[in-house]
PDB file of C-alpha atoms in Angstrom:
ATOM      1  CA  MET E  18     -23.499 -28.613  19.362  1.00 62.00           C
ATOM      2  CA  PRO E  19     -25.666 -29.795  16.366  1.00 75.00           C
ATOM      3  CA  ASN E  20     -29.076 -27.880  15.488  1.00 75.00           C
ATOM      4  CA  GLY E  21     -31.140 -31.125  15.815  1.00 81.00           C
ATOM      5  CA  VAL E  22     -29.892 -31.896  19.268  1.00 84.00           C
ATOM      6  CA  ARG E  23     -30.862 -28.088  20.687  1.00 83.00           C
ATOM      7  CA  HIS E  24     -34.576 -28.595  19.369  1.00 85.00           C
ATOM      8  CA  VAL E  25     -34.615 -31.849  20.910  1.00 89.00           C
ATOM      9  CA  VAL E  26     -33.440 -30.365  24.488  1.00 89.00           C
ATOM     10  CA  GLY E  27     -35.853 -27.315  23.498  1.00 87.00           C
ATOM     11  CA  VAL E  28     -38.874 -29.684  23.499  1.00 91.00           C
ATOM     12  CA  ILE E  29     -37.801 -31.649  26.596  1.00 93.00           C
ATOM     13  CA  VAL E  30     -37.206 -28.242  28.562  1.00 92.00           C
ATOM     14  CA  GLY E  31     -40.605 -26.839  26.926  1.00 91.00           C
ATOM     15  CA  VAL E  32     -42.849 -29.641  28.140  1.00 93.00           C
ATOM     16  CA  ILE E  33     -41.143 -29.383  31.712  1.00 94.00           C
ATOM     17  CA  ALA E  34     -41.574 -25.649  31.725  1.00 93.00           C
ATOM     18  CA  LEU E  35     -45.135 -25.638  30.989  1.00 94.00           C
ATOM     19  CA  PRO E  36     -46.491 -27.241  34.123  1.00 93.00           C
ATOM     20  CA  THR E  37     -43.837 -25.026  36.183  1.00 93.00           C
ATOM     21  CA  VAL E  38     -45.040 -21.946  34.977  1.00 94.00           C
ATOM     22  CA  TYR E  39     -48.602 -22.818  35.180  1.00 94.00           C
ATOM     23  CA  TYR E  40     -48.363 -24.085  38.668  1.00 92.00           C
ATOM     24  CA  GLY E  41     -46.092 -21.308  39.988  1.00 92.00           C
ATOM     25  CA  LEU E  42     -48.033 -18.730  38.692  1.00 93.00           C
ATOM     26  CA  THR E  43     -51.625 -20.412  40.199  1.00 92.00           C
ATOM     27  CA  ILE E  44     -50.315 -21.254  43.787  1.00 90.00           C
ATOM     28  CA  GLY E  45     -48.483 -18.213  43.918  1.00 90.00           C
ATOM     29  CA  THR E  46     -51.176 -15.807  42.957  1.00 90.00           C
ATOM     30  CA  ASP E  47     -53.737 -17.945  44.819  1.00 86.00           C
ATOM     31  CA  GLU E  48     -51.752 -18.070  48.230  1.00 85.00           C
ATOM     32  CA  LEU E  49     -50.919 -14.362  47.863  1.00 87.00           C
ATOM     33  CA  ALA E  50     -54.566 -13.541  48.007  1.00 84.00           C
ATOM     34  CA  ARG E  51     -55.273 -15.834  50.597  1.00 81.00           C
ATOM     35  CA  GLY E  52     -52.807 -14.281  52.558  1.00 81.00           C
ATOM     36  CA  LEU E  53     -54.065 -10.971  52.156  1.00 81.00           C
ATOM     37  CA  LEU E  54     -57.665 -11.925  52.934  1.00 78.00           C
ATOM     38  CA  ASN E  55     -56.823 -13.873  55.901  1.00 79.00           C
ATOM     39  CA  ASP E  56     -54.034 -11.490  57.027  1.00 74.00           C
ATOM     40  CA  ALA E  57     -51.506 -14.786  57.408  1.00 73.00           C
ATOM     41  CA  GLU E  58     -47.703 -14.582  56.666  1.00 72.00           C
ATOM     42  CA  THR E  59     -47.352 -18.133  55.834  1.00 74.00           C
ATOM     43  CA  PRO E  60     -49.489 -18.190  52.913  1.00 74.00           C
ATOM     44  CA  ARG E  61     -47.694 -15.193  51.577  1.00 80.00           C
ATOM     45  CA  LEU E  62     -44.193 -16.538  52.098  1.00 86.00           C
ATOM     46  CA  ILE E  63     -45.035 -19.720  50.003  1.00 85.00           C
ATOM     47  CA  SER E  64     -46.567 -17.231  47.484  1.00 88.00           C
ATOM     48  CA  VAL E  65     -43.534 -15.020  46.989  1.00 90.00           C
ATOM     49  CA  LEU E  66     -41.625 -18.164  46.615  1.00 92.00           C
ATOM     50  CA  PHE E  67     -43.550 -19.861  43.846  1.00 92.00           C
ATOM     51  CA  LEU E  68     -43.586 -16.701  42.111  1.00 93.00           C
ATOM     52  CA  VAL E  69     -39.719 -16.118  42.218  1.00 94.00           C
ATOM     53  CA  ALA E  70     -39.215 -19.507  40.946  1.00 94.00           C
ATOM     54  CA  THR E  71     -42.042 -18.884  37.953  1.00 94.00           C
ATOM     55  CA  GLY E  72     -40.008 -15.524  37.304  1.00 94.00           C
ATOM     56  CA  VAL E  73     -36.896 -17.334  37.089  1.00 94.00           C
ATOM     57  CA  ALA E  74     -37.951 -20.104  34.453  1.00 93.00           C
ATOM     58  CA  LEU E  75     -39.477 -17.198  32.527  1.00 94.00           C
ATOM     59  CA  ALA E  76     -36.340 -15.707  32.529  1.00 93.00           C
ATOM     60  CA  LEU E  77     -34.264 -18.655  31.343  1.00 91.00           C
ATOM     61  CA  LEU E  78     -37.103 -19.313  28.623  1.00 92.00           C
ATOM     62  CA  THR E  79     -37.097 -15.890  27.522  1.00 91.00           C
ATOM     63  CA  SER E  80     -33.448 -15.066  27.494  1.00 88.00           C
ATOM     64  CA  TRP E  81     -31.294 -18.015  26.826  1.00 85.00           C
ATOM     65  CA  GLN E  82     -30.202 -17.805  23.378  1.00 81.00           C
ATOM     66  CA  TRP E  83     -28.667 -21.410  23.378  1.00 81.00           C
ATOM     67  CA  LEU E  84     -31.868 -22.835  24.063  1.00 86.00           C
ATOM     68  CA  SER E  85     -33.870 -23.800  21.166  1.00 87.00           C
ATOM     69  CA  GLY E  86     -37.188 -21.732  20.114  1.00 87.00           C
ATOM     70  CA  LEU E  87     -39.430 -25.070  20.417  1.00 90.00           C
ATOM     71  CA  ALA E  88     -39.002 -24.440  24.448  1.00 91.00           C
ATOM     72  CA  PRO E  89     -40.907 -21.178  24.668  1.00 92.00           C
ATOM     73  CA  LEU E  90     -43.092 -22.007  21.850  1.00 92.00           C
ATOM     74  CA  LEU E  91     -44.194 -25.261  23.689  1.00 93.00           C
ATOM     75  CA  ALA E  92     -44.989 -23.313  26.955  1.00 93.00           C
ATOM     76  CA  GLY E  93     -46.173 -20.378  25.737  1.00 93.00           C
ATOM     77  CA  LEU E  94     -49.015 -21.398  23.303  1.00 94.00           C
ATOM     78  CA  PRO E  95     -51.128 -23.252  25.981  1.00 94.00           C
ATOM     79  CA  LEU E  96     -50.693 -20.423  28.269  1.00 94.00           C
ATOM     80  CA  LEU E  97     -51.776 -17.729  25.605  1.00 95.00           C
ATOM     81  CA  GLY E  98     -54.718 -20.063  24.826  1.00 94.00           C
ATOM     82  CA  LEU E  99     -55.711 -20.345  28.588  1.00 94.00           C
ATOM     83  CA  GLY E 100     -55.352 -16.329  29.017  1.00 93.00           C
ATOM     84  CA  ALA E 101     -57.625 -16.187  25.830  1.00 94.00           C
ATOM     85  CA  LEU E 102     -60.350 -17.930  27.488  1.00 94.00           C
ATOM     86  CA  TRP E 103     -60.239 -16.174  30.738  1.00 92.00           C
ATOM     87  CA  ALA E 104     -60.730 -13.078  28.943  1.00 92.00           C
ATOM     88  CA  PHE E 105     -63.374 -14.304  26.415  1.00 93.00           C
ATOM     89  CA  GLN E 106     -64.643 -17.439  27.926  1.00 92.00           C
ATOM     90  CA  PRO E 107     -64.278 -17.483  31.688  1.00 90.00           C
ATOM     91  CA  ARG E 108     -66.606 -20.468  32.319  1.00 91.00           C
ATOM     92  CA  ILE E 109     -64.491 -22.723  30.000  1.00 92.00           C
ATOM     93  CA  ALA E 110     -61.369 -21.480  31.675  1.00 90.00           C
ATOM     94  CA  LEU E 111     -63.011 -22.118  35.383  1.00 88.00           C
ATOM     95  CA  ASP E 112     -63.633 -25.769  34.495  1.00 89.00           C
ATOM     96  CA  ILE E 113     -60.152 -26.302  33.032  1.00 90.00           C
ATOM     97  CA  GLY E 114     -58.942 -24.887  36.527  1.00 86.00           C
ATOM     98  CA  THR E 115     -61.331 -27.489  38.205  1.00 86.00           C
ATOM     99  CA  ILE E 116     -59.744 -30.344  35.948  1.00 88.00           C
ATOM    100  CA  LEU E 117     -56.229 -29.217  37.001  1.00 87.00           C
ATOM    101  CA  GLN E 118     -56.854 -28.556  40.291  1.00 83.00           C
ATOM    102  CA  LEU E 119     -54.410 -29.607  43.268  1.00 79.00           C
ATOM    103  CA  PRO E 120     -56.136 -30.986  46.286  1.00 75.00           C
ATOM    104  CA  GLY E 121     -56.761 -28.160  49.167  1.00 69.00           C
ATOM    105  CA  GLN E 122     -56.761 -25.561  46.490  1.00 68.00           C
ATOM    106  CA  PRO E 123     -60.491 -24.128  46.067  1.00 65.00           C
ATOM    107  CA  ARG E 124     -61.174 -21.892  42.683  1.00 65.00           C
ATOM    108  CA  PHE E 125     -57.852 -22.970  41.540  1.00 73.00           C
ATOM    109  CA  GLY E 126     -56.470 -20.538  38.921  1.00 76.00           C
ATOM    110  CA  SER E 127     -59.182 -18.065  39.144  1.00 82.00           C
ATOM    111  CA  THR E 128     -56.893 -15.257  40.616  1.00 87.00           C
ATOM    112  CA  ALA E 129     -53.847 -15.483  38.075  1.00 89.00           C
ATOM    113  CA  GLY E 130     -56.479 -15.811  34.982  1.00 88.00           C
ATOM    114  CA  ALA E 131     -58.694 -12.912  36.209  1.00 88.00           C
ATOM    115  CA  SER E 132     -55.573 -10.742  36.812  1.00 89.00           C
ATOM    116  CA  GLY E 133     -54.388 -11.643  33.002  1.00 91.00           C
ATOM    117  CA  LEU E 134     -51.168 -13.462  34.207  1.00 93.00           C
ATOM    118  CA  TYR E 135     -51.624 -16.560  31.624  1.00 94.00           C
ATOM    119  CA  LEU E 136     -52.216 -14.150  29.156  1.00 94.00           C
ATOM    120  CA  VAL E 137     -48.921 -12.141  29.912  1.00 94.00           C
ATOM    121  CA  ALA E 138     -46.940 -15.223  30.161  1.00 94.00           C
ATOM    122  CA  GLY E 139     -47.792 -16.540  27.117  1.00 94.00           C
ATOM    123  CA  VAL E 140     -47.203 -13.689  24.802  1.00 94.00           C
ATOM    124  CA  LEU E 141     -43.644 -12.920  26.701  1.00 94.00           C
ATOM    125  CA  LEU E 142     -42.863 -16.780  25.745  1.00 93.00           C
ATOM    126  CA  LEU E 143     -43.811 -16.565  21.939  1.00 92.00           C
ATOM    127  CA  PHE E 144     -42.464 -13.271  21.682  1.00 92.00           C
ATOM    128  CA  ALA E 145     -38.508 -15.002  22.468  1.00 90.00           C
ATOM    129  CA  ALA E 146     -39.641 -17.837  20.070  1.00 90.00           C
ATOM    130  CA  ILE E 147     -40.139 -15.728  17.036  1.00 88.00           C
ATOM    131  CA  PHE E 148     -36.293 -14.589  17.024  1.00 83.00           C
ATOM    132  CA  PRO E 149     -34.484 -16.128  14.129  1.00 81.00           C
ATOM    133  CA  SER E 150     -31.240 -16.650  16.211  1.00 78.00           C
ATOM    134  CA  ARG E 151     -33.388 -19.323  18.575  1.00 77.00           C
ATOM    135  CA  TRP E 152     -33.726 -21.555  15.457  1.00 77.00           C
ATOM    136  CA  ARG E 153     -30.738 -21.881  13.631  1.00 74.00           C
ATOM    137  CA  ALA E 154     -27.364 -23.123  15.092  1.00 64.00           C
ATOM    138  CA  ARG E 155     -24.792 -20.221  16.297  1.00 60.00           C
ATOM    139  CA  GLU E 156     -21.573 -20.023  14.341  1.00 58.00           C
ATOM    140  CA  ARG E 157     -18.330 -20.555  16.127  1.00 58.00           C
ATOM    141  CA  HIS E 158     -16.548 -17.538  16.096  1.00 53.00           C
ATOM    142  CA  ILE E 159     -12.468 -18.291  15.676  1.00 51.00           C
ATOM    143  CA  PRO E 160      -9.894 -15.941  17.183  1.00 54.00           C
ATOM    144  CA  ALA E 161      -7.588 -13.865  15.030  1.00 53.00           C
ATOM    145  CA  HIS E 162      -4.708 -15.631  16.217  1.00 52.00           C
ATOM    146  CA  ALA E 163      -6.045 -19.229  15.572  1.00 53.00           C
ATOM    147  CA  GLN E 164      -7.145 -18.958  11.905  1.00 52.00           C
ATOM    148  CA  THR E 165      -5.561 -20.620   9.206  1.00 54.00           C
ATOM    149  CA  PRO E 166      -3.858 -18.264   6.460  1.00 52.00           C
ATOM    150  CA  GLY E 167      -7.151 -18.910   4.223  1.00 52.00           C
ATOM    151  CA  GLN E 168      -9.581 -17.207   6.698  1.00 52.00           C
ATOM    152  CA  HIS E 169     -10.253 -13.812   7.868  1.00 54.00           C
ATOM    153  CA  ALA E 170     -11.243 -12.191  11.104  1.00 54.00           C
ATOM    154  CA  ARG E 171     -14.730 -11.891  11.777  1.00 58.00           C
ATOM    155  CA  ASP E 172     -16.464  -9.036  13.560  1.00 57.00           C
ATOM    156  CA  PRO E 173     -18.632 -11.030  16.629  1.00 57.00           C
ATOM    157  CA  PHE E 174     -20.958  -7.780  16.168  1.00 59.00           C
ATOM    158  CA  ALA E 175     -21.965  -7.984  12.679  1.00 55.00           C
ATOM    159  CA  PRO E 176     -24.802  -9.460  11.621  1.00 57.00           C
ATOM    160  CA  ALA E 177     -24.863 -13.039  10.134  1.00 55.00           C
ATOM    161  CA  SER E 178     -25.495 -12.142   6.300  1.00 54.00           C
ATOM    162  CA  SER E 179     -22.202  -9.683   6.535  1.00 52.00           C
ATOM    163  CA  PHE E 180     -19.978 -12.503   6.942  1.00 51.00           C
ATOM    164  CA  GLU E 181     -17.392 -13.417   4.376  1.00 58.00           C
ATOM    165  CA  PRO E 182     -16.995 -17.224   3.028  1.00 59.00           C
ATOM    166  CA  ALA E 183     -13.582 -18.373   4.124  1.00 61.00           C
ATOM    167  CA  ARG E 184     -11.008 -18.379   1.242  1.00 66.00           C
ATOM    168  CA  PRO E 185      -9.660 -21.703   0.083  1.00 66.00           C
ATOM    169  CA  PHE E 186      -6.171 -22.526   1.411  1.00 65.00           C
ATOM    170  CA  GLU E 187      -3.530 -21.929  -1.531  1.00 68.00           C
ATOM    171  CA  PRO E 188      -0.677 -24.026  -1.459  1.00 70.00           C
ATOM    172  CA  ALA E 189       3.092 -22.270  -1.448  1.00 69.00           C
ATOM    173  CA  ARG E 190       4.443 -22.232  -4.517  1.00 71.00           C
ATOM    174  CA  PRO E 191       7.627 -24.939  -5.346  1.00 72.00           C
ATOM    175  CA  PHE E 192      11.143 -23.167  -4.892  1.00 67.00           C
ATOM    176  CA  GLU E 193      12.821 -22.610  -8.090  1.00 68.00           C
ATOM    177  CA  ALA E 194      16.528 -23.196  -7.807  1.00 64.00           C
ATOM    178  CA  PRO E 195      18.611 -20.372  -9.077  1.00 63.00           C
ATOM    179  CA  ARG E 196      20.119 -20.785 -12.627  1.00 65.00           C
ATOM    180  CA  PRO E 197      23.786 -20.586 -13.421  1.00 64.00           C
ATOM    181  CA  PHE E 198      25.289 -17.871 -15.163  1.00 60.00           C
ATOM    182  CA  GLU E 199      25.118 -18.188 -18.817  1.00 59.00           C
ATOM    183  CA  PRO E 200      28.886 -18.527 -20.667  1.00 61.00           C
ATOM    184  CA  PRO E 201      29.772 -15.194 -22.462  1.00 60.00           C
ATOM    185  CA  ALA E 202      29.669 -14.793 -26.060  1.00 60.00           C
ATOM    186  CA  PRO E 203      32.250 -15.215 -27.935  1.00 63.00           C
ATOM    187  CA  ALA E 204      34.294 -12.400 -28.968  1.00 60.00           C
ATOM    188  CA  SER E 205      34.197 -11.267 -32.697  1.00 58.00           C
ATOM    189  CA  PRO E 206      37.750 -11.252 -34.713  1.00 57.00           C
ATOM    190  CA  ALA E 207      37.478  -7.862 -35.205  1.00 53.00           C
ATOM    191  CA  ALA E 208      37.336  -6.766 -31.719  1.00 50.00           C
ATOM    192  CA  SER E 209      40.306  -8.922 -30.903  1.00 51.00           C
ATOM    193  CA  THR E 210      42.705  -7.644 -34.156  1.00 52.00           C
ATOM    194  CA  PRO E 211      43.716  -3.965 -33.116  1.00 51.00           C
ATOM    195  CA  THR E 212      42.831  -1.840 -35.996  1.00 51.00           C
ATOM    196  CA  SER E 213      45.430   0.441 -37.976  1.00 49.00           C
ATOM    197  CA  THR E 214      44.856   4.037 -37.816  1.00 47.00           C
ATOM    198  CA  PRO E 215      45.443   5.713 -41.053  1.00 47.00           C
ATOM    199  CA  SER E 216      48.516   7.501 -42.150  1.00 49.00           C
ATOM    200  CA  SER E 217      46.648  10.710 -42.617  1.00 45.00           C
ATOM    201  CA  ALA E 218      45.429  10.906 -38.582  1.00 43.00           C
ATOM    202  CA  PRO E 219      47.489  12.765 -36.149  1.00 45.00           C
ATOM    203  CA  SER E 220      49.781  11.103 -34.082  1.00 46.00           C
ATOM    204  CA  SER E 221      48.175  12.512 -30.797  1.00 46.00           C
ATOM    205  CA  ALA E 222      44.872  10.134 -31.480  1.00 45.00           C
ATOM    206  CA  PRO E 223      44.857   7.159 -29.486  1.00 45.00           C
ATOM    207  CA  SER E 224      45.348   4.134 -31.379  1.00 48.00           C
ATOM    208  CA  SER E 225      43.483   0.879 -30.778  1.00 47.00           C
ATOM    209  CA  THR E 226      42.592  -0.692 -27.481  1.00 46.00           C
ATOM    210  CA  PRO E 227      45.736  -2.111 -25.819  1.00 46.00           C
ATOM    211  CA  SER E 228      46.427  -6.034 -26.036  1.00 46.00           C
ATOM    212  CA  SER E 229      47.119  -5.794 -22.434  1.00 47.00           C
ATOM    213  CA  GLU E 230      43.842  -4.692 -21.199  1.00 48.00           C
ATOM    214  CA  GLN E 231      41.606  -7.341 -23.364  1.00 49.00           C
ATOM    215  CA  PRO E 232      42.397 -10.424 -20.898  1.00 46.00           C
ATOM    216  CA  GLU E 233      41.511  -8.621 -18.270  1.00 47.00           C
ATOM    217  CA  LYS E 234      38.000  -8.097 -19.843  1.00 46.00           C
ATOM    218  CA  GLN E 235      37.734 -11.804 -20.868  1.00 46.00           C
ATOM    219  CA  GLU E 236      38.852 -12.816 -17.252  1.00 46.00           C
ATOM    220  CA  GLY E 237      35.874 -11.126 -15.580  1.00 46.00           C
ATOM    221  CA  ALA E 238      33.506 -12.624 -18.257  1.00 45.00           C
ATOM    222  CA  GLY E 239      34.043 -15.987 -17.820  1.00 47.00           C
ATOM    223  CA  SER E 240      31.312 -18.175 -16.244  1.00 48.00           C
ATOM    224  CA  LEU E 241      31.200 -19.135 -12.495  1.00 50.00           C
ATOM    225  CA  PHE E 242      30.970 -22.844 -13.354  1.00 49.00           C
ATOM    226  CA  GLN E 243      33.153 -22.999 -16.428  1.00 53.00           C
ATOM    227  CA  PRO E 244      37.237 -22.406 -16.087  1.00 53.00           C
ATOM    228  CA  ASN E 245      38.684 -19.336 -18.422  1.00 55.00           C
ATOM    229  CA  PRO E 246      40.820 -20.784 -20.911  1.00 56.00           C
ATOM    230  CA  ASN E 247      42.701 -17.412 -21.118  1.00 57.00           C
ATOM    231  CA  ASN E 248      43.817 -17.597 -17.597  1.00 53.00           C
ATOM    232  CA  THR E 249      46.311 -20.218 -17.719  1.00 51.00           C
ATOM    233  CA  GLY E 250      48.922 -18.946 -15.013  1.00 52.00           C
ATOM    234  CA  SER E 251      46.337 -20.010 -12.360  1.00 53.00           C
ATOM    235  CA  MET E 252      45.663 -23.360 -13.741  1.00 57.00           C
ATOM    236  CA  PRO E 253      47.803 -26.012 -11.555  1.00 59.00           C
ATOM    237  CA  THR E 254      50.115 -28.025 -13.811  1.00 65.00           C
ATOM    238  CA  ILE E 255      49.302 -32.174 -13.766  1.00 71.00           C
ATOM    239  CA  PRO E 256      52.819 -33.972 -13.114  1.00 70.00           C
ATOM    240  CA  ALA E 257      53.605 -36.751 -15.832  1.00 72.00           C
ATOM    241  CA  PRO E 258      52.305 -40.488 -14.602  1.00 74.00           C
ATOM    242  CA  LEU E 259      55.396 -42.554 -13.049  1.00 72.00           C
ATOM    243  CA  PRO E 260      55.938 -45.631 -14.828  1.00 73.00           C
ATOM    244  CA  LYS E 261      54.479 -48.914 -13.438  1.00 72.00           C
ATOM    245  CA  ARG E 262      57.285 -51.084 -11.812  1.00 72.00           C
ATOM    246  CA  ARG E 263      56.790 -55.027 -13.201  1.00 74.00           C
ATOM    247  CA  PRO E 264      56.997 -57.535 -10.272  1.00 72.00           C
ATOM    248  CA  GLN E 265      60.604 -59.464 -10.224  1.00 74.00           C
ATOM    249  CA  PRO E 266      60.732 -62.998 -10.110  1.00 75.00           C
ATOM    250  CA  PRO E 267      61.737 -64.760  -7.026  1.00 73.00           C
ATOM    251  CA  PRO E 268      65.288 -65.911  -6.944  1.00 72.00           C
ATOM    252  CA  SER E 269      65.584 -69.653  -7.547  1.00 63.00           C
TER     253      SER E 269
END
């Protein structure tokens, strides 16, 4: 999903999560205090439900890495400011609680504000919003078996700065056909003509290379695509063409 869409979704979730966390903490703590003072089970059961729902909302805002950092930021800043007012200016905070008061809830928000729950929730949400992974788009990890030849396997547990950029795809080299064998070099006349030995040499000395071995050497030196002119015995003879017959005129 694009990074801009993540931020838009984060703004929507943050706007919805702010009243959810505020009223969940306020009603939950007020009903819990009322149930303890009056020794009633119904207010205590309602307070437990509101506090559990608020805890789930806070857990999603702080631990969901896909969610943009705008969601915990928009929900945490007002709660942090309200908690600071309850700590330093309780009269102003009490007036704000009266404005946001629901019907049938006396002294709305005094229990959560005096106990510091607004301040704790605001710090928790702001701490979850400062992580860089909440603001940048997550890189998609490609498995090793699904990668192209120009890519390398990445370690999913390594930091983002240590990832090597993918190399561009190198096309394969064109296939080169094998070259034919080169024709043999012509033999020199001195090599084909037997040299005579001087008369003073002993008769036991070997004479020049026999002529019978020379055709055998020349047979193997021929090219693969050229016929050997010395090998006349293996070449087939072509018969003489037959004379053409002239057509005879028809009998009269």
